[in-house]
């Protein structure tokens, strides 16, 4: 294998990596020689040697003289804090760059490759600001920015799930993610009647879940937790046709305590139950592969947090025919849902954008007033129409007057409109 399709999950509890082999399109965890796939989210600055250490090496230096050890790196990175050492100030990006440099080198070493073809990074929540910072840092480490993609956990779960056999997600699929941060339930279902096949995901934080730490030591707590989870399963699965249930997270690494719960989720023969390690990292690897090539687009459409829920289009005159031009498609990542097109505005002072929610039968019209571009009596001009999303429901439309040659020079005017779609 010459090129690496790499998925990375970044989390305070540790980093997991996975890669996709294009020969068989299978994904597997990137493990070290001992079989360990997690890399601790630790960074250490050794003042004696004036150098950084990352991962397991950094974790081992806790308590050693002259070593400043940092953990919870992802939270630190998102907080924007700085660290002063011996008169030098290191920003959150400086520190995160050291960690990512280590992660990427480790990925290439474990995979035996020297070139990352496509990188997908999974975070619990991928805010656009964080996505831009990670993309900038990774491109500074030698990766083409066009090949860097930032996703949240919902997106990675959907890529993982919908890369499996269709029977596994033909109806409703559930994921229970149980860790020290709590319990989260993801539910994926298809939106009927759409082409391409479209699935939507909903995530819920389940309040009142037993503590993962108690399960390690107390048999009574394990029994109580088992009963609690069995009741939760009954509630979540009632009245639904469940094709599959997946379990991930620290609390489900050993399910010997959850006998009643496992029986309740596997009570039907046709239902598949899976215990998955590094699920989000593997989902990110699937995403890295499918996004990398326009001719190998993912054959399905995903609607979830972090993905645009509407299709945006305009109608243009193309050789005398009124043609629909799609600007953004439902299911596109909010971070990547940006498009720009140049249009000739002839004898009109407004433009209509059409938005259609996934699953809706009809489009809605959003008028855009462009009177400012035609106020000097001109009959035509060229405009640049740009569309971007700040989240799945918030669209920003920007129109810039480019003018029409020497006849109608640009006015320099810009119209910007915000829409809640």
Short mmCIF file of C-alpha atoms in Angstrom, two decimals:
data_model
loop_
_atom_site.label_atom_id
_atom_site.label_comp_id
_atom_site.label_asym_id
_atom_site.label_seq_id
_atom_site.Cartn_x
_atom_site.Cartn_y
_atom_site.Cartn_z
CA UNK A 1 0.00 0.00 0.00
CA UNK A 2 1.53 3.30 -1.11
CA UNK A 3 -0.99 5.85 0.14
CA UNK A 4 -2.78 6.13 3.44
CA UNK A 5 -6.50 6.81 3.97
CA UNK A 6 -6.34 7.75 7.62
CA UNK A 7 -9.02 8.29 10.23
CA UNK A 8 -8.19 9.80 13.62
CA UNK A 9 -10.44 10.25 16.63
CA UNK A 10 -9.26 12.97 19.00
CA UNK A 11 -10.51 12.77 22.56
CA UNK A 12 -9.21 13.68 26.01
CA UNK A 13 -9.30 10.00 27.01
CA UNK A 14 -6.99 9.06 24.14
CA UNK A 15 -6.54 9.06 20.40
CA UNK A 16 -7.49 6.15 18.14
CA UNK A 17 -6.37 5.70 14.55
CA UNK A 18 -7.66 3.51 11.73
CA UNK A 19 -6.85 3.11 8.06
CA UNK A 20 -8.67 1.84 4.99
CA UNK A 21 -6.99 -0.54 2.58
CA UNK A 22 -8.32 0.35 -0.90
CA UNK A 23 -7.52 -3.16 -2.16
CA UNK A 24 -10.39 -4.71 -0.17
CA UNK A 25 -12.05 -1.52 1.17
CA UNK A 26 -11.76 -2.82 4.70
CA UNK A 27 -10.91 -0.69 7.70
CA UNK A 28 -8.81 -1.74 10.66
CA UNK A 29 -7.33 -0.13 13.73
CA UNK A 30 -3.72 1.03 13.55
CA UNK A 31 -2.07 -0.84 16.40
CA UNK A 32 1.43 -0.90 17.79
CA UNK A 33 3.47 -4.07 18.24
CA UNK A 34 1.68 -4.90 21.50
CA UNK A 35 -1.76 -4.65 19.91
CA UNK A 36 -2.57 -1.33 21.60
CA UNK A 37 -4.41 1.14 19.37
CA UNK A 38 -4.99 4.01 21.79
CA UNK A 39 -2.49 6.83 22.06
CA UNK A 40 -2.72 8.78 25.33
CA UNK A 41 -3.64 12.45 24.94
CA UNK A 42 -0.53 13.58 26.80
CA UNK A 43 2.15 16.11 25.96
CA UNK A 44 5.31 16.78 27.98
CA UNK A 45 7.95 19.47 27.81
CA UNK A 46 11.25 18.32 29.26
CA UNK A 47 13.01 21.48 30.43
CA UNK A 48 16.28 19.58 30.96
CA UNK A 49 16.48 18.51 27.31
CA UNK A 50 14.42 21.43 25.96
CA UNK A 51 12.15 19.17 23.89
CA UNK A 52 8.61 17.87 23.61
CA UNK A 53 7.35 14.33 24.13
CA UNK A 54 3.90 13.05 23.18
CA UNK A 55 1.67 10.04 23.76
CA UNK A 56 2.82 7.20 26.01
CA UNK A 57 6.31 8.71 26.39
CA UNK A 58 4.81 11.92 27.74
CA UNK A 59 2.49 10.01 30.09
CA UNK A 60 5.44 8.12 31.61
CA UNK A 61 7.20 11.37 32.50
CA UNK A 62 4.57 12.39 35.05
CA UNK A 63 6.24 13.31 38.34
CA UNK A 64 9.77 13.42 36.90
CA UNK A 65 11.93 16.44 37.68
CA UNK A 66 11.96 19.13 35.03
CA UNK A 67 9.00 17.64 33.15
CA UNK A 68 5.83 19.63 32.57
CA UNK A 69 3.13 17.14 31.63
CA UNK A 70 -0.18 18.13 30.06
CA UNK A 71 -3.24 15.94 29.62
CA UNK A 72 -6.77 16.63 28.31
CA UNK A 73 -5.12 18.07 25.22
CA UNK A 74 -8.29 18.39 23.16
CA UNK A 75 -10.00 20.52 25.81
CA UNK A 76 -6.81 22.58 26.09
CA UNK A 77 -6.71 23.04 22.33
CA UNK A 78 -10.34 24.17 22.18
CA UNK A 79 -9.91 26.56 25.12
CA UNK A 80 -7.21 28.61 23.40
CA UNK A 81 -4.96 28.70 26.48
CA UNK A 82 -1.21 29.41 26.45
CA UNK A 83 1.64 27.87 28.42
CA UNK A 84 4.71 29.81 29.59
CA UNK A 85 7.92 27.80 30.04
CA UNK A 86 11.29 29.39 30.85
CA UNK A 87 10.19 32.73 29.47
CA UNK A 88 8.76 31.28 26.23
CA UNK A 89 5.04 31.30 25.47
CA UNK A 90 3.50 28.31 23.70
CA UNK A 91 0.00 28.76 22.28
CA UNK A 92 -2.65 26.07 22.11
CA UNK A 93 -1.81 25.65 18.43
CA UNK A 94 1.92 25.27 19.18
CA UNK A 95 1.21 22.46 21.61
CA UNK A 96 -1.39 20.76 19.45
CA UNK A 97 0.99 20.89 16.49
CA UNK A 98 3.54 18.89 18.49
CA UNK A 99 0.92 16.27 19.35
CA UNK A 100 -0.46 16.00 15.81
CA UNK A 101 3.04 15.75 14.37
CA UNK A 102 3.64 12.77 16.63
CA UNK A 103 0.26 11.20 15.73
CA UNK A 104 0.78 11.51 11.97
CA UNK A 105 4.33 10.10 12.12
CA UNK A 106 3.08 7.21 14.26
CA UNK A 107 0.30 6.51 11.76
CA UNK A 108 2.75 6.34 8.87
CA UNK A 109 5.14 4.17 10.88
CA UNK A 110 2.41 1.70 11.88
CA UNK A 111 0.98 1.52 8.36
CA UNK A 112 4.33 1.38 6.60
CA UNK A 113 3.48 4.29 4.31
CA UNK A 114 5.06 7.67 3.73
CA UNK A 115 2.20 9.62 2.19
CA UNK A 116 -1.23 10.46 3.61
CA UNK A 117 -3.66 10.55 0.69
CA UNK A 118 -6.64 11.65 2.75
CA UNK A 119 -7.10 12.52 6.43
CA UNK A 120 -10.39 12.62 8.34
CA UNK A 121 -10.27 13.85 11.94
CA UNK A 122 -13.14 13.07 14.30
CA UNK A 123 -13.97 15.22 17.31
CA UNK A 124 -16.86 14.97 19.74
CA UNK A 125 -18.14 18.27 18.35
CA UNK A 126 -16.41 19.77 15.33
CA UNK A 127 -16.99 23.49 15.50
CA UNK A 128 -16.03 25.41 12.36
CA UNK A 129 -13.42 27.42 14.31
CA UNK A 130 -11.75 24.20 15.54
CA UNK A 131 -11.99 22.64 12.08
CA UNK A 132 -10.17 25.60 10.54
CA UNK A 133 -7.42 25.42 13.16
CA UNK A 134 -6.89 21.67 12.69
CA UNK A 135 -6.87 22.02 8.91
CA UNK A 136 -4.32 24.82 9.13
CA UNK A 137 -2.08 22.84 11.49
CA UNK A 138 -2.20 19.60 9.48
CA UNK A 139 -1.53 21.42 6.21
CA UNK A 140 1.49 22.98 7.93
CA UNK A 141 2.68 19.43 8.62
CA UNK A 142 2.67 18.58 4.93
CA UNK A 143 -0.88 17.43 4.13
CA UNK A 144 -2.77 19.00 1.23
CA UNK A 145 -5.54 21.10 2.84
CA UNK A 146 -7.97 19.80 0.19
CA UNK A 147 -7.43 16.32 1.67
CA UNK A 148 -8.16 17.26 5.29
CA UNK A 149 -11.69 16.71 6.56
CA UNK A 150 -13.06 17.41 10.06
CA UNK A 151 -16.10 15.45 11.28
CA UNK A 152 -18.06 15.01 14.49
CA UNK A 153 -19.01 11.71 16.08
CA UNK A 154 -22.45 11.54 14.50
CA UNK A 155 -20.93 11.86 11.04
CA UNK A 156 -18.28 9.22 11.72
CA UNK A 157 -20.84 6.80 13.14
CA UNK A 158 -22.98 7.19 10.04
CA UNK A 159 -20.00 6.61 7.75
CA UNK A 160 -19.10 3.49 9.73
CA UNK A 161 -22.67 2.17 9.86
CA UNK A 162 -23.55 2.83 6.23
CA UNK A 163 -20.32 1.26 5.01
CA UNK A 164 -21.54 -2.07 6.41
CA UNK A 165 -23.96 -4.45 4.70
CA UNK A 166 -27.28 -2.79 3.94
CA UNK A 167 -29.21 -5.29 6.10
CA UNK A 168 -27.46 -3.91 9.20
CA UNK A 169 -29.05 -0.47 8.79
CA UNK A 170 -32.12 -1.26 6.65
CA UNK A 171 -34.45 -0.05 9.43
CA UNK A 172 -33.46 1.68 12.68
CA UNK A 173 -29.94 1.36 14.10
CA UNK A 174 -28.89 2.31 17.63
CA UNK A 175 -25.51 3.11 19.12
CA UNK A 176 -24.92 3.27 22.86
CA UNK A 177 -21.70 5.13 23.70
CA UNK A 178 -20.90 4.67 27.39
CA UNK A 179 -17.86 6.33 28.92
CA UNK A 180 -16.67 8.50 31.78
CA UNK A 181 -18.37 11.53 30.21
CA UNK A 182 -21.72 9.77 30.38
CA UNK A 183 -24.07 7.83 28.12
CA UNK A 184 -25.07 8.88 24.62
CA UNK A 185 -27.57 7.19 22.35
CA UNK A 186 -27.44 7.65 18.57
CA UNK A 187 -30.41 6.62 16.44
CA UNK A 188 -30.14 6.31 12.64
CA UNK A 189 -33.11 5.76 10.34
CA UNK A 190 -33.79 6.13 6.63
CA UNK A 191 -35.89 8.91 5.13
CA UNK A 192 -38.22 6.94 2.90
CA UNK A 193 -38.62 7.69 -0.79
CA UNK A 194 -35.44 9.69 -1.37
CA UNK A 195 -32.74 9.06 -3.96
CA UNK A 196 -29.93 8.69 -3.29
CA UNK A 197 -30.71 6.69 -0.17
CA UNK A 198 -30.76 9.18 2.71
CA UNK A 199 -30.41 8.45 6.42
CA UNK A 200 -30.79 10.80 9.35
CA UNK A 201 -29.26 10.62 12.80
CA UNK A 202 -30.36 11.90 16.18
CA UNK A 203 -28.17 11.97 19.28
CA UNK A 204 -29.44 12.11 22.86
CA UNK A 205 -27.48 12.42 26.07
CA UNK A 206 -29.09 9.99 28.53
CA UNK A 207 -29.27 11.51 31.99
CA UNK A 208 -28.93 9.46 35.17
CA UNK A 209 -26.68 6.73 33.78
CA UNK A 210 -24.63 4.79 36.37
CA UNK A 211 -21.00 5.83 36.71
CA UNK A 212 -18.51 3.79 34.68
CA UNK A 213 -16.01 3.93 37.55
CA UNK A 214 -18.42 2.13 39.91
CA UNK A 215 -18.72 -0.83 37.54
CA UNK A 216 -15.05 -1.68 38.03
CA UNK A 217 -15.23 -2.45 41.73
CA UNK A 218 -18.75 -2.94 43.04
CA UNK A 219 -20.81 -6.03 42.18
CA UNK A 220 -23.96 -4.46 43.61
CA UNK A 221 -23.43 -1.41 41.40
CA UNK A 222 -22.97 -3.68 38.37
CA UNK A 223 -26.26 -5.46 39.05
CA UNK A 224 -28.09 -2.16 39.50
CA UNK A 225 -26.54 -0.80 36.32
CA UNK A 226 -27.57 -3.93 34.41
CA UNK A 227 -31.19 -3.48 35.47
CA UNK A 228 -31.08 0.21 34.60
CA UNK A 229 -29.71 -0.44 31.12
CA UNK A 230 -32.23 -3.22 30.48
CA UNK A 231 -35.03 -0.77 31.28
CA UNK A 232 -33.45 1.83 29.01
CA UNK A 233 -33.23 -0.66 26.15
CA UNK A 234 -36.90 -1.54 26.49
CA UNK A 235 -37.81 2.14 26.37
CA UNK A 236 -35.57 2.97 23.40
CA UNK A 237 -36.60 -0.02 21.32
CA UNK A 238 -40.32 -0.06 21.99
CA UNK A 239 -42.43 0.26 18.84
CA UNK A 240 -39.44 0.29 16.46
CA UNK A 241 -37.99 -2.21 14.03
CA UNK A 242 -34.36 -2.32 15.10
CA UNK A 243 -31.91 -3.76 12.56
CA UNK A 244 -28.78 -3.42 14.68
CA UNK A 245 -27.44 -2.22 18.01
CA UNK A 246 -23.82 -1.17 18.49
CA UNK A 247 -21.95 -0.66 21.73
CA UNK A 248 -18.81 1.40 22.21
CA UNK A 249 -16.99 3.30 24.92
CA UNK A 250 -15.05 2.41 28.02
CA UNK A 251 -18.13 1.07 29.83
CA UNK A 252 -18.78 -1.56 27.16
CA UNK A 253 -15.23 -2.82 26.70
CA UNK A 254 -16.21 -5.63 29.08
CA UNK A 255 -19.94 -6.44 29.03
CA UNK A 256 -19.85 -9.30 31.55
CA UNK A 257 -21.76 -7.07 34.02
CA UNK A 258 -24.61 -6.39 31.54
CA UNK A 259 -26.29 -9.79 31.10
CA UNK A 260 -29.90 -8.54 31.23
CA UNK A 261 -29.09 -5.61 28.97
CA UNK A 262 -27.41 -7.80 26.34
CA UNK A 263 -30.34 -10.22 26.41
CA UNK A 264 -32.80 -7.38 25.91
CA UNK A 265 -31.03 -5.89 22.88
CA UNK A 266 -30.39 -9.28 21.24
CA UNK A 267 -33.84 -10.79 21.83
CA UNK A 268 -34.67 -10.97 18.11
CA UNK A 269 -32.74 -13.33 15.82
CA UNK A 270 -32.77 -10.91 12.89
CA UNK A 271 -31.20 -8.12 14.96
CA UNK A 272 -27.43 -7.74 14.90
CA UNK A 273 -25.54 -6.66 18.04
CA UNK A 274 -21.93 -5.48 17.85
CA UNK A 275 -19.33 -4.43 20.37
CA UNK A 276 -17.01 -2.07 18.45
CA UNK A 277 -13.64 -0.66 19.49
CA UNK A 278 -12.35 2.58 17.93
CA UNK A 279 -15.69 3.01 16.14
CA UNK A 280 -15.32 6.74 15.46
CA UNK A 281 -11.74 6.36 14.23
CA UNK A 282 -12.83 3.61 11.83
CA UNK A 283 -15.78 5.71 10.68
CA UNK A 284 -13.35 8.55 10.02
CA UNK A 285 -11.20 6.20 7.91
CA UNK A 286 -14.24 5.30 5.78
CA UNK A 287 -14.92 9.02 5.40
CA UNK A 288 -11.30 9.73 4.41
CA UNK A 289 -11.59 7.17 1.61
CA UNK A 290 -15.00 8.14 0.27
CA UNK A 291 -14.45 11.91 0.36
CA UNK A 292 -11.01 11.67 -1.28
CA UNK A 293 -12.24 11.12 -4.84
CA UNK A 294 -15.16 12.91 -6.50
CA UNK A 295 -15.68 9.88 -8.72
CA UNK A 296 -15.99 7.62 -5.69
CA UNK A 297 -18.59 9.57 -3.78
CA UNK A 298 -20.29 7.90 -0.85
CA UNK A 299 -23.43 6.39 -2.46
CA UNK A 300 -25.65 7.52 0.42
CA UNK A 301 -26.60 10.84 1.95
CA UNK A 302 -26.26 11.55 5.68
CA UNK A 303 -28.31 14.14 7.57
CA UNK A 304 -27.14 14.84 11.12
CA UNK A 305 -25.55 17.47 13.33
CA UNK A 306 -22.75 19.06 11.34
CA UNK A 307 -24.42 18.35 7.99
CA UNK A 308 -26.55 20.74 5.97
CA UNK A 309 -30.21 19.68 6.10
CA UNK A 310 -31.36 21.55 2.97
CA UNK A 311 -30.58 21.65 -0.75
CA UNK A 312 -30.00 25.18 -2.05
CA UNK A 313 -30.43 26.02 -5.73
CA UNK A 314 -31.16 28.80 -8.21
CA UNK A 315 -32.62 28.84 -11.70
CA UNK A 316 -30.43 30.23 -14.49
CA UNK A 317 -30.89 30.77 -18.22
CA UNK A 318 -28.62 28.31 -20.00
CA UNK A 319 -28.74 28.62 -23.80
CA UNK A 320 -32.35 29.75 -23.65
CA UNK A 321 -33.41 27.03 -21.23
CA UNK A 322 -34.39 27.63 -17.60
CA UNK A 323 -32.05 25.27 -15.75
CA UNK A 324 -31.75 24.52 -12.04
CA UNK A 325 -28.26 25.02 -10.61
CA UNK A 326 -27.63 23.29 -7.28
CA UNK A 327 -25.33 25.32 -5.03
CA UNK A 328 -25.34 23.12 -1.90
CA UNK A 329 -26.78 19.63 -1.48
CA UNK A 330 -28.43 18.35 1.68
CA UNK A 331 -26.01 16.09 3.54
CA UNK A 332 -22.92 18.19 2.80
CA UNK A 333 -20.64 18.93 5.75
CA UNK A 334 -21.31 22.43 7.14
CA UNK A 335 -17.57 23.04 7.11
CA UNK A 336 -17.34 22.14 3.40
CA UNK A 337 -20.72 23.56 2.29
CA UNK A 338 -19.21 26.57 0.58
CA UNK A 339 -19.68 27.43 -3.06
CA UNK A 340 -19.17 30.42 -5.32
CA UNK A 341 -20.46 31.04 -8.85
CA UNK A 342 -20.28 33.98 -11.26
CA UNK A 343 -23.54 34.99 -12.94
CA UNK A 344 -24.66 37.62 -15.44
CA UNK A 345 -27.46 39.75 -14.03
CA UNK A 346 -29.49 41.02 -16.99
CA UNK A 347 -32.45 43.35 -16.55
CA UNK A 348 -33.30 42.19 -13.04
CA UNK A 349 -32.83 43.61 -9.56
CA UNK A 350 -33.48 40.50 -7.47
CA UNK A 351 -32.62 36.85 -7.28
CA UNK A 352 -34.52 33.92 -5.79
CA UNK A 353 -32.81 31.15 -3.88
CA UNK A 354 -34.74 27.91 -3.50
CA UNK A 355 -34.25 25.71 -0.43
CA UNK A 356 -35.73 22.28 0.13
CA UNK A 357 -35.40 20.33 3.35
CA UNK A 358 -34.45 16.66 3.08
CA UNK A 359 -37.68 14.68 2.78
CA UNK A 360 -39.81 17.71 1.85
CA UNK A 361 -41.80 17.66 -1.39
CA UNK A 362 -41.62 21.37 -2.21
CA UNK A 363 -39.01 24.10 -2.15
CA UNK A 364 -39.25 27.47 -0.43
CA UNK A 365 -38.20 30.68 -2.15
CA UNK A 366 -35.84 33.11 -0.45
CA UNK A 367 -35.72 36.51 -2.22
CA UNK A 368 -32.45 38.38 -2.46
CA UNK A 369 -32.71 42.12 -3.23
CA UNK A 370 -29.99 43.30 -5.64
CA UNK A 371 -31.39 46.77 -6.38
CA UNK A 372 -28.14 48.32 -5.13
CA UNK A 373 -26.30 46.84 -8.12
CA UNK A 374 -28.66 48.35 -10.72
CA UNK A 375 -29.38 51.76 -9.18
CA UNK A 376 -27.40 53.79 -11.74
CA UNK A 377 -29.60 52.73 -14.64
CA UNK A 378 -27.36 49.98 -15.91
CA UNK A 379 -29.01 47.06 -17.68
CA UNK A 380 -26.59 44.33 -16.79
CA UNK A 381 -23.66 43.43 -14.57
CA UNK A 382 -21.77 40.37 -13.49
CA UNK A 383 -22.08 39.18 -9.89
CA UNK A 384 -20.27 36.64 -7.73
CA UNK A 385 -22.74 34.66 -5.61
CA UNK A 386 -21.24 32.88 -2.61
CA UNK A 387 -23.05 30.58 -0.19
CA UNK A 388 -21.73 29.25 3.13
CA UNK A 389 -23.14 27.64 6.27
CA UNK A 390 -22.15 28.38 9.86
CA UNK A 391 -24.23 25.42 11.10
CA UNK A 392 -26.79 23.04 9.62
CA UNK A 393 -29.58 25.63 9.71
CA UNK A 394 -27.77 28.96 9.24
CA UNK A 395 -26.87 30.12 5.73
CA UNK A 396 -24.91 33.21 4.70
CA UNK A 397 -25.31 34.50 1.13
CA UNK A 398 -22.85 37.07 -0.19
CA UNK A 399 -23.19 38.83 -3.57
CA UNK A 400 -20.37 40.95 -4.99
CA UNK A 401 -20.69 43.29 -7.98
CA UNK A 402 -17.97 42.46 -10.53
CA UNK A 403 -19.17 44.92 -13.19
CA UNK A 404 -19.50 44.26 -16.90
CA UNK A 405 -16.33 45.29 -18.66
CA UNK A 406 -15.70 48.98 -19.45
CA UNK A 407 -19.37 49.65 -20.13
CA UNK A 408 -20.54 49.06 -16.57
CA UNK A 409 -17.56 49.06 -14.19
CA UNK A 410 -18.01 47.45 -10.80
CA UNK A 411 -19.72 49.60 -8.19
CA UNK A 412 -17.77 47.79 -5.49
CA UNK A 413 -21.01 47.05 -3.68
CA UNK A 414 -21.49 43.88 -1.66
CA UNK A 415 -24.81 42.50 -0.40
CA UNK A 416 -24.77 39.97 2.46
CA UNK A 417 -27.85 38.23 3.78
CA UNK A 418 -28.28 35.74 6.61
CA UNK A 419 -31.03 33.10 6.47
CA UNK A 420 -32.30 30.54 8.92
CA UNK A 421 -33.21 27.56 6.76
#
